[in-house]
mmCIF file of C-alpha atoms and ligand atoms in Angstrom:
data_model
loop_
_atom_site.group_PDB
_atom_site.id
_atom_site.type_symbol
_atom_site.label_atom_id
_atom_site.label_comp_id
_atom_site.label_asym_id
_atom_site.label_seq_id
_atom_site.Cartn_x
_atom_site.Cartn_y
_atom_site.Cartn_z
ATOM 1 C CA MET A 16 -3.148 4.271 -31.980
ATOM 2 C CA GLN A 17 -1.768 7.782 -33.386
ATOM 3 C CA GLN A 18 -1.167 6.108 -36.823
ATOM 4 C CA THR A 19 -4.482 4.264 -36.726
ATOM 5 C CA ALA A 20 -6.038 7.699 -35.959
ATOM 6 C CA ASP A 21 -4.096 9.442 -38.786
ATOM 7 C CA ASP A 22 -5.348 6.694 -41.108
ATOM 8 C CA LEU A 23 -8.848 6.883 -40.180
ATOM 9 C CA ARG A 24 -8.852 10.704 -40.464
ATOM 10 C CA LYS A 25 -7.530 10.540 -44.085
ATOM 11 C CA GLU A 26 -10.354 8.279 -44.786
ATOM 12 C CA GLY A 27 -12.505 10.871 -43.544
ATOM 13 C CA LYS A 28 -14.036 8.902 -40.648
ATOM 14 C CA ARG A 29 -15.358 10.792 -37.615
ATOM 15 C CA ILE A 30 -13.882 9.660 -34.263
ATOM 16 C CA GLY A 31 -15.694 9.608 -31.304
ATOM 17 C CA PHE A 32 -13.813 9.299 -28.077
ATOM 18 C CA VAL A 33 -14.711 8.271 -24.171
ATOM 19 C CA PRO A 34 -11.968 8.205 -21.864
ATOM 20 C CA THR A 35 -12.591 6.068 -18.661
ATOM 21 C CA MET A 36 -10.604 4.305 -15.857
ATOM 22 C CA GLY A 37 -12.422 1.215 -16.612
ATOM 23 C CA TYR A 38 -14.500 -0.990 -14.375
ATOM 24 C CA LEU A 39 -17.249 -0.047 -16.602
ATOM 25 C CA HIS A 40 -20.922 0.341 -15.665
ATOM 26 C CA GLU A 41 -24.209 1.545 -17.428
ATOM 27 C CA GLY A 42 -23.042 5.302 -17.113
ATOM 28 C CA HIS A 43 -19.867 4.694 -19.127
ATOM 29 C CA LEU A 44 -21.786 2.448 -21.570
ATOM 30 C CA ALA A 45 -24.276 5.340 -22.098
ATOM 31 C CA LEU A 46 -21.251 7.670 -23.170
ATOM 32 C CA VAL A 47 -20.103 4.849 -25.720
ATOM 33 C CA ARG A 48 -23.707 4.824 -27.185
ATOM 34 C CA LYS A 49 -23.523 8.835 -27.479
ATOM 35 C CA ALA A 50 -20.224 8.539 -29.113
ATOM 36 C CA ARG A 51 -21.517 5.806 -31.543
ATOM 37 C CA GLU A 52 -24.480 8.024 -32.407
ATOM 38 C CA LEU A 53 -22.193 10.989 -33.340
ATOM 39 C CA SER A 54 -19.312 9.257 -35.104
ATOM 40 C CA ASP A 55 -18.079 6.355 -37.510
ATOM 41 C CA ILE A 56 -15.433 5.129 -35.143
ATOM 42 C CA VAL A 57 -15.704 4.918 -31.428
ATOM 43 C CA VAL A 58 -12.814 4.481 -29.302
ATOM 44 C CA VAL A 59 -12.735 3.989 -25.487
ATOM 45 C CA SER A 60 -9.610 4.239 -23.377
ATOM 46 C CA ILE A 61 -9.188 2.443 -20.097
ATOM 47 C CA PHE A 62 -6.473 3.737 -17.850
ATOM 48 C CA VAL A 63 -6.242 4.226 -14.182
ATOM 49 C CA ASN A 64 -4.342 7.317 -14.333
ATOM 50 C CA PRO A 65 -1.919 7.672 -11.431
ATOM 51 C CA THR A 66 -1.225 11.232 -11.529
ATOM 52 C CA GLN A 67 -4.893 12.234 -10.712
ATOM 53 C CA PHE A 68 -4.650 10.203 -7.263
ATOM 54 C CA GLY A 69 -3.328 11.837 -4.262
ATOM 55 C CA PRO A 70 -0.904 9.856 -1.909
ATOM 56 C CA ASN A 71 -3.683 8.696 0.453
ATOM 57 C CA GLU A 72 -6.199 7.974 -2.118
ATOM 58 C CA ASP A 73 -7.548 4.679 -3.829
ATOM 59 C CA PHE A 74 -5.015 4.263 -6.782
ATOM 60 C CA SER A 75 -3.901 0.798 -6.056
ATOM 61 C CA LYS A 76 -7.266 -0.448 -4.704
ATOM 62 C CA TYR A 77 -9.233 1.139 -7.530
ATOM 63 C CA PRO A 78 -11.280 -1.535 -9.047
ATOM 64 C CA ARG A 79 -9.980 -3.260 -12.343
ATOM 65 C CA ASP A 80 -11.321 -5.914 -14.521
ATOM 66 C CA LEU A 81 -10.099 -5.419 -18.216
ATOM 67 C CA GLU A 82 -11.676 -8.534 -19.418
ATOM 68 C CA ARG A 83 -14.894 -7.628 -18.334
ATOM 69 C CA ASP A 84 -14.545 -4.355 -19.604
ATOM 70 C CA GLN A 85 -13.517 -5.670 -23.070
ATOM 71 C CA ASN A 86 -16.552 -7.853 -22.967
ATOM 72 C CA LEU A 87 -18.979 -5.001 -22.249
ATOM 73 C CA LEU A 88 -17.393 -2.720 -24.939
ATOM 74 C CA GLU A 89 -17.577 -5.424 -27.583
ATOM 75 C CA GLN A 90 -21.340 -5.749 -27.158
ATOM 76 C CA GLU A 91 -21.484 -1.924 -27.572
ATOM 77 C CA LYS A 92 -19.481 -2.489 -30.824
ATOM 78 C CA THR A 93 -16.723 -0.379 -29.758
ATOM 79 C CA ASP A 94 -14.131 -0.105 -32.639
ATOM 80 C CA ILE A 95 -11.059 0.442 -30.834
ATOM 81 C CA ILE A 96 -10.177 -0.225 -26.887
ATOM 82 C CA PHE A 97 -7.053 1.656 -26.027
ATOM 83 C CA PHE A 98 -5.535 0.643 -22.792
ATOM 84 C CA PRO A 99 -1.985 1.775 -22.355
ATOM 85 C CA GLU A 100 0.364 0.815 -19.668
ATOM 86 C CA LYS A 101 1.385 3.331 -17.021
ATOM 87 C CA ASN A 102 4.981 3.626 -18.397
ATOM 88 C CA GLU A 103 3.727 4.182 -21.927
ATOM 89 C CA MET A 104 1.929 7.310 -20.630
ATOM 90 C CA TYR A 105 4.471 8.565 -18.072
ATOM 91 C CA PRO A 106 7.881 7.139 -19.113
ATOM 92 C CA GLU A 107 10.832 7.942 -16.851
ATOM 93 C CA ARG A 108 11.739 11.805 -16.773
ATOM 94 C CA TYR A 109 8.269 12.797 -17.599
ATOM 95 C CA PHE A 110 8.113 16.559 -16.813
ATOM 96 C CA THR A 111 4.898 18.150 -18.646
ATOM 97 C CA PHE A 112 1.635 18.841 -16.972
ATOM 98 C CA VAL A 113 -1.380 20.831 -17.930
ATOM 99 C CA GLN A 114 -3.072 23.121 -15.233
ATOM 100 C CA VAL A 115 -6.279 24.741 -15.720
ATOM 101 C CA ARG A 116 -6.182 27.525 -13.108
ATOM 102 C CA GLU A 117 -9.237 29.096 -11.075
ATOM 103 C CA LEU A 118 -11.598 26.301 -12.007
ATOM 104 C CA GLU A 119 -9.388 23.744 -9.893
ATOM 105 C CA ASP A 120 -9.773 26.157 -6.771
ATOM 106 C CA HIS A 121 -13.210 25.006 -5.850
ATOM 107 C CA LEU A 122 -15.335 21.904 -4.859
ATOM 108 C CA CYS A 123 -13.271 18.568 -5.180
ATOM 109 C CA GLY A 124 -10.086 20.650 -6.184
ATOM 110 C CA LEU A 125 -9.929 21.987 -2.560
ATOM 111 C CA SER A 126 -9.388 18.546 -0.865
ATOM 112 C CA ARG A 127 -7.807 16.578 -3.890
ATOM 113 C CA LYS A 128 -4.742 18.936 -4.300
ATOM 114 C CA GLY A 129 -3.489 18.371 -7.915
ATOM 115 C CA HIS A 130 -6.224 16.123 -8.920
ATOM 116 C CA PHE A 131 -7.461 18.238 -11.839
ATOM 117 C CA ILE A 132 -3.815 18.790 -12.998
ATOM 118 C CA GLY A 133 -3.592 14.822 -13.466
ATOM 119 C CA VAL A 134 -6.693 14.879 -15.072
ATOM 120 C CA ALA A 135 -6.279 17.595 -17.729
ATOM 121 C CA THR A 136 -2.898 16.183 -18.410
ATOM 122 C CA ILE A 137 -3.976 12.885 -19.090
ATOM 123 C CA VAL A 138 -6.988 14.059 -21.089
ATOM 124 C CA ALA A 139 -4.478 16.174 -23.166
ATOM 125 C CA LYS A 140 -2.318 13.193 -23.897
ATOM 126 C CA LEU A 141 -5.167 10.976 -24.791
ATOM 127 C CA PHE A 142 -6.491 13.795 -27.193
ATOM 128 C CA ASN A 143 -3.401 13.882 -28.915
ATOM 129 C CA ILE A 144 -3.132 9.966 -29.126
ATOM 130 C CA VAL A 145 -6.674 9.499 -30.182
ATOM 131 C CA LYS A 146 -7.200 12.550 -32.346
ATOM 132 C CA PRO A 147 -10.863 12.483 -31.567
ATOM 133 C CA HIS A 148 -13.724 14.872 -33.665
ATOM 134 C CA TYR A 149 -15.956 14.443 -30.484
ATOM 135 C CA ALA A 150 -15.100 13.390 -26.874
ATOM 136 C CA VAL A 151 -18.059 12.497 -24.497
ATOM 137 C CA PHE A 152 -17.949 13.300 -20.855
ATOM 138 C CA GLY A 153 -20.545 12.596 -18.164
ATOM 139 C CA ARG A 154 -21.965 15.518 -16.216
ATOM 140 C CA LYS A 155 -21.510 13.265 -12.995
ATOM 141 C CA ASP A 156 -18.010 14.733 -12.775
ATOM 142 C CA TYR A 157 -19.140 18.335 -13.416
ATOM 143 C CA GLN A 158 -16.017 20.066 -12.297
ATOM 144 C CA GLN A 159 -14.101 17.621 -14.380
ATOM 145 C CA LEU A 160 -16.142 18.517 -17.392
ATOM 146 C CA THR A 161 -15.983 22.168 -16.972
ATOM 147 C CA ILE A 162 -12.247 22.084 -16.601
ATOM 148 C CA ILE A 163 -11.833 19.951 -19.861
ATOM 149 C CA GLU A 164 -14.161 22.379 -21.719
ATOM 150 C CA ARG A 165 -12.091 25.061 -20.789
ATOM 151 C CA MET A 166 -8.779 23.349 -21.561
ATOM 152 C CA VAL A 167 -10.009 22.695 -25.026
ATOM 153 C CA ARG A 168 -11.261 26.267 -25.352
ATOM 154 C CA ASP A 169 -7.936 27.764 -23.896
ATOM 155 C CA LEU A 170 -5.412 25.366 -25.826
ATOM 156 C CA ASN A 171 -7.579 25.834 -29.191
ATOM 157 C CA MET A 172 -7.893 21.968 -29.296
ATOM 158 C CA ASP A 173 -10.139 21.178 -32.343
ATOM 159 C CA ILE A 174 -12.338 18.691 -30.545
ATOM 160 C CA GLU A 175 -15.995 18.963 -29.537
ATOM 161 C CA ILE A 176 -16.649 18.076 -25.876
ATOM 162 C CA VAL A 177 -20.066 16.478 -25.609
ATOM 163 C CA PRO A 178 -21.557 16.545 -22.038
ATOM 164 C CA PHE A 179 -23.706 13.494 -21.153
ATOM 165 C CA PRO A 180 -26.608 13.525 -18.207
ATOM 166 C CA THR A 181 -25.644 11.416 -15.171
ATOM 167 C CA VAL A 182 -26.889 8.056 -15.261
ATOM 168 C CA ARG A 183 -28.449 6.630 -11.842
ATOM 169 C CA GLU A 184 -29.591 3.334 -10.498
ATOM 170 C CA GLU A 185 -33.318 2.975 -10.277
ATOM 171 C CA ASN A 186 -33.190 4.111 -6.915
ATOM 172 C CA GLY A 187 -31.270 7.527 -7.818
ATOM 173 C CA LEU A 188 -27.878 6.793 -6.735
ATOM 174 C CA ALA A 189 -25.452 7.906 -9.219
ATOM 175 C CA MET A 190 -23.566 5.063 -10.852
ATOM 176 C CA SER A 191 -19.750 5.042 -10.111
ATOM 177 C CA SER A 192 -17.104 2.389 -10.209
ATOM 178 C CA ARG A 193 -16.507 3.152 -6.421
ATOM 179 C CA ASN A 194 -19.997 2.218 -5.809
ATOM 180 C CA THR A 195 -18.511 -1.165 -5.746
ATOM 181 C CA TYR A 196 -16.739 -0.478 -2.506
ATOM 182 C CA LEU A 197 -20.170 0.180 -0.608
ATOM 183 C CA SER A 198 -21.729 -2.460 1.512
ATOM 184 C CA PRO A 199 -25.519 -3.078 0.855
ATOM 185 C CA GLU A 200 -26.061 -0.913 4.165
ATOM 186 C CA GLU A 201 -23.670 1.853 2.765
ATOM 187 C CA ARG A 202 -25.720 1.853 -0.439
ATOM 188 C CA GLU A 203 -28.851 2.600 1.484
ATOM 189 C CA ARG A 204 -27.010 5.620 3.217
ATOM 190 C CA GLY A 205 -25.484 6.836 -0.208
ATOM 191 C CA LEU A 206 -28.942 7.284 -1.427
ATOM 192 C CA LEU A 207 -29.285 10.425 1.198
ATOM 193 C CA ILE A 208 -27.205 12.266 -1.410
ATOM 194 C CA TYR A 209 -29.974 11.971 -4.197
ATOM 195 C CA THR A 210 -32.682 12.571 -1.654
ATOM 196 C CA SER A 211 -31.138 15.864 -0.261
ATOM 197 C CA MET A 212 -30.340 16.928 -3.858
ATOM 198 C CA LYS A 213 -33.891 16.479 -5.089
ATOM 199 C CA LYS A 214 -35.099 18.273 -1.927
ATOM 200 C CA ALA A 215 -32.945 21.349 -2.625
ATOM 201 C CA GLU A 216 -33.964 21.316 -6.204
ATOM 202 C CA GLU A 217 -37.765 21.100 -5.171
ATOM 203 C CA LEU A 218 -37.073 24.341 -2.980
ATOM 204 C CA PHE A 219 -35.207 25.998 -5.894
ATOM 205 C CA LYS A 220 -38.155 25.217 -8.164
ATOM 206 C CA SER A 221 -40.749 26.601 -5.712
ATOM 207 C CA GLY A 222 -38.721 29.857 -5.928
ATOM 208 C CA GLU A 223 -36.088 29.613 -3.306
ATOM 209 C CA ARG A 224 -33.068 31.710 -4.456
ATOM 210 C CA ASP A 225 -31.104 31.800 -1.183
ATOM 211 C CA ALA A 226 -28.134 29.521 -1.469
ATOM 212 C CA ALA A 227 -27.815 29.191 2.220
ATOM 213 C CA VAL A 228 -31.455 28.001 2.486
ATOM 214 C CA LEU A 229 -30.985 25.293 -0.067
ATOM 215 C CA LYS A 230 -27.597 24.047 1.157
ATOM 216 C CA LYS A 231 -28.841 24.057 4.831
ATOM 217 C CA GLU A 232 -31.902 21.786 3.669
ATOM 218 C CA ALA A 233 -29.470 19.376 1.802
ATOM 219 C CA GLU A 234 -27.281 19.071 4.824
ATOM 220 C CA ARG A 235 -30.133 18.484 7.046
ATOM 221 C CA ILE A 236 -31.132 15.530 5.233
ATOM 222 C CA LEU A 237 -27.634 14.185 4.707
ATOM 223 C CA SER A 238 -26.980 14.479 8.526
ATOM 224 C CA SER A 239 -30.226 12.501 9.157
ATOM 225 C CA GLY A 240 -28.899 9.361 8.829
ATOM 226 C CA SER A 241 -25.631 8.524 10.792
ATOM 227 C CA GLY A 242 -22.548 7.583 8.748
ATOM 228 C CA VAL A 243 -22.728 10.241 6.087
ATOM 229 C CA ASP A 244 -19.635 12.591 6.408
ATOM 230 C CA ILE A 245 -20.242 15.622 4.415
ATOM 231 C CA GLU A 246 -17.130 17.099 2.641
ATOM 232 C CA TYR A 247 -18.892 19.975 0.891
ATOM 233 C CA VAL A 248 -22.478 21.016 -0.130
ATOM 234 C CA SER A 249 -21.907 23.946 -2.717
ATOM 235 C CA ILE A 250 -23.943 25.965 -4.937
ATOM 236 C CA SER A 251 -21.692 27.704 -7.421
ATOM 237 C CA ASP A 252 -21.998 29.447 -10.626
ATOM 238 C CA ALA A 253 -22.081 26.783 -13.305
ATOM 239 C CA GLU A 254 -19.280 28.317 -15.454
ATOM 240 C CA THR A 255 -16.956 29.689 -12.926
ATOM 241 C CA LEU A 256 -17.718 27.478 -9.937
ATOM 242 C CA THR A 257 -17.502 30.364 -7.692
ATOM 243 C CA GLU A 258 -19.615 29.980 -4.656
ATOM 244 C CA LEU A 259 -23.194 31.961 -4.819
ATOM 245 C CA VAL A 260 -25.027 33.699 -2.085
ATOM 246 C CA ARG A 261 -28.121 34.115 -4.488
ATOM 247 C CA ILE A 262 -29.034 32.246 -7.382
ATOM 248 C CA GLN A 263 -29.615 34.581 -10.231
ATOM 249 C CA LYS A 264 -28.096 32.499 -13.063
ATOM 250 C CA LYS A 265 -27.336 28.916 -13.912
ATOM 251 C CA ALA A 266 -25.930 27.422 -10.961
ATOM 252 C CA VAL A 267 -24.668 23.714 -9.794
ATOM 253 C CA LEU A 268 -25.550 22.127 -6.582
ATOM 254 C CA ALA A 269 -22.798 19.744 -5.908
ATOM 255 C CA ILE A 270 -22.313 17.425 -2.990
ATOM 256 C CA ALA A 271 -19.353 15.360 -1.944
ATOM 257 C CA CYS A 272 -19.723 12.885 1.182
ATOM 258 C CA ARG A 273 -18.097 10.098 2.658
ATOM 259 C CA VAL A 274 -19.964 6.927 3.080
ATOM 260 C CA GLY A 275 -17.838 4.720 5.349
ATOM 261 C CA LYS A 276 -14.420 4.749 3.534
ATOM 262 C CA THR A 277 -15.889 5.807 0.053
ATOM 263 C CA ARG A 278 -16.061 9.161 -1.296
ATOM 264 C CA LEU A 279 -18.915 9.688 -3.347
ATOM 265 C CA ILE A 280 -19.849 12.874 -5.502
ATOM 266 C CA ASP A 281 -22.989 14.059 -7.099
ATOM 267 C CA ASN A 282 -24.466 17.072 -8.432
ATOM 268 C CA THR A 283 -27.581 18.786 -10.362
ATOM 269 C CA ILE A 284 -27.951 21.896 -12.302
ATOM 270 C CA LEU A 285 -30.233 24.671 -10.908
ATOM 271 C CA THR A 286 -31.597 26.803 -13.757
ATOM 272 C CA GLU A 287 -34.698 28.823 -14.485
ATOM 273 C CA ALA A 288 -37.425 26.719 -16.153
HETATM 274 P P1 LIG B 12 -14.247 7.414 -14.929
HETATM 275 O O1 LIG B 12 -14.051 6.169 -15.352
HETATM 276 O O2 LIG B 12 -15.083 7.373 -13.649
HETATM 277 O O3 LIG B 12 -13.220 8.163 -14.898
HETATM 278 O O4 LIG B 12 -15.387 8.041 -15.897
HETATM 279 C C1 LIG B 12 -15.265 8.115 -17.228
HETATM 280 C C2 LIG B 12 -16.419 8.984 -17.726
HETATM 281 O O5 LIG B 12 -17.618 8.347 -17.441
HETATM 282 C C3 LIG B 12 -16.199 10.446 -17.124
HETATM 283 O O6 LIG B 12 -16.579 11.156 -18.361
HETATM 284 C C4 LIG B 12 -17.550 10.353 -16.222
HETATM 285 O O7 LIG B 12 -18.004 11.659 -15.990
HETATM 286 C C5 LIG B 12 -18.313 9.349 -16.846
HETATM 287 N N1 LIG B 12 -19.364 8.834 -15.913
HETATM 288 C C6 LIG B 12 -18.809 8.216 -14.703
HETATM 289 N N2 LIG B 12 -19.957 7.841 -14.057
HETATM 290 C C7 LIG B 12 -21.114 8.415 -14.764
HETATM 291 C C8 LIG B 12 -22.545 8.368 -14.505
HETATM 292 N N3 LIG B 12 -23.086 7.785 -13.593
HETATM 293 N N4 LIG B 12 -23.389 8.663 -15.729
HETATM 294 C C9 LIG B 12 -22.744 9.613 -16.823
HETATM 295 N N5 LIG B 12 -21.430 9.700 -16.834
HETATM 296 C C10 LIG B 12 -20.523 8.874 -16.095
#
């Protein structure tokens, strides 16, 4: 892959990259289309990265279907699908990790210790292998996007990070490979995340700037159906991810919940006008 990337660069081709863990859905494919728009060559990686899963998380049962993913990517005219093996990425005696401090100490980083070290490490490795000009990331994983943007800046990586809006199902549920774990009834309950976010957003638009009021309203809606366990409802500074009391600049309302055994996250940006 590295040799191919070198050759493409020598030919003056612009490389666009979409890293994924596979089990692709419309959200992933929208990122691929964005990469296509920006570049001559589109590379998509599929790798369920073990270092970003905690010991009690779903690494072994994370959904996988390479053949289906390959078909979907071929329909999108993806030029290169990169699907390395675990021991190619982490051979024996692998010692090096990338940590983006501060930004990992909020939101999902609080309950998923070490998760973002795994994410930053694999993305840095993939960037060195694929050598992209552009890399497209979904806003659905807002903290991940923020961390990758910071890593690129702090480590002087010559790559443009392109954020992409969250792609949702018709009813508003954010698309996720993990949605496949949900029973039809859990899907209904999962919708409360979107409803609660929209309600808080409405209050914000009508002038409410007290973060506690918005969070309380979102929590009220989330708790209205049984079977949604709130992990956090947070309103934080969109850049530093520190929790806000009053919303005076661009903020992100982020939610993490468990619906049955499935952990779901979503977020929306709260900004003037
Ligand atoms: P994953 O395969 O879940 O690691 O996600 C790979 C990329 O797709 C990441 O940049 C995610 O933020 C992005 N992504 C996942 N779900 C969505 C979605 N519903 N809308 C937009 N981007 C998404």
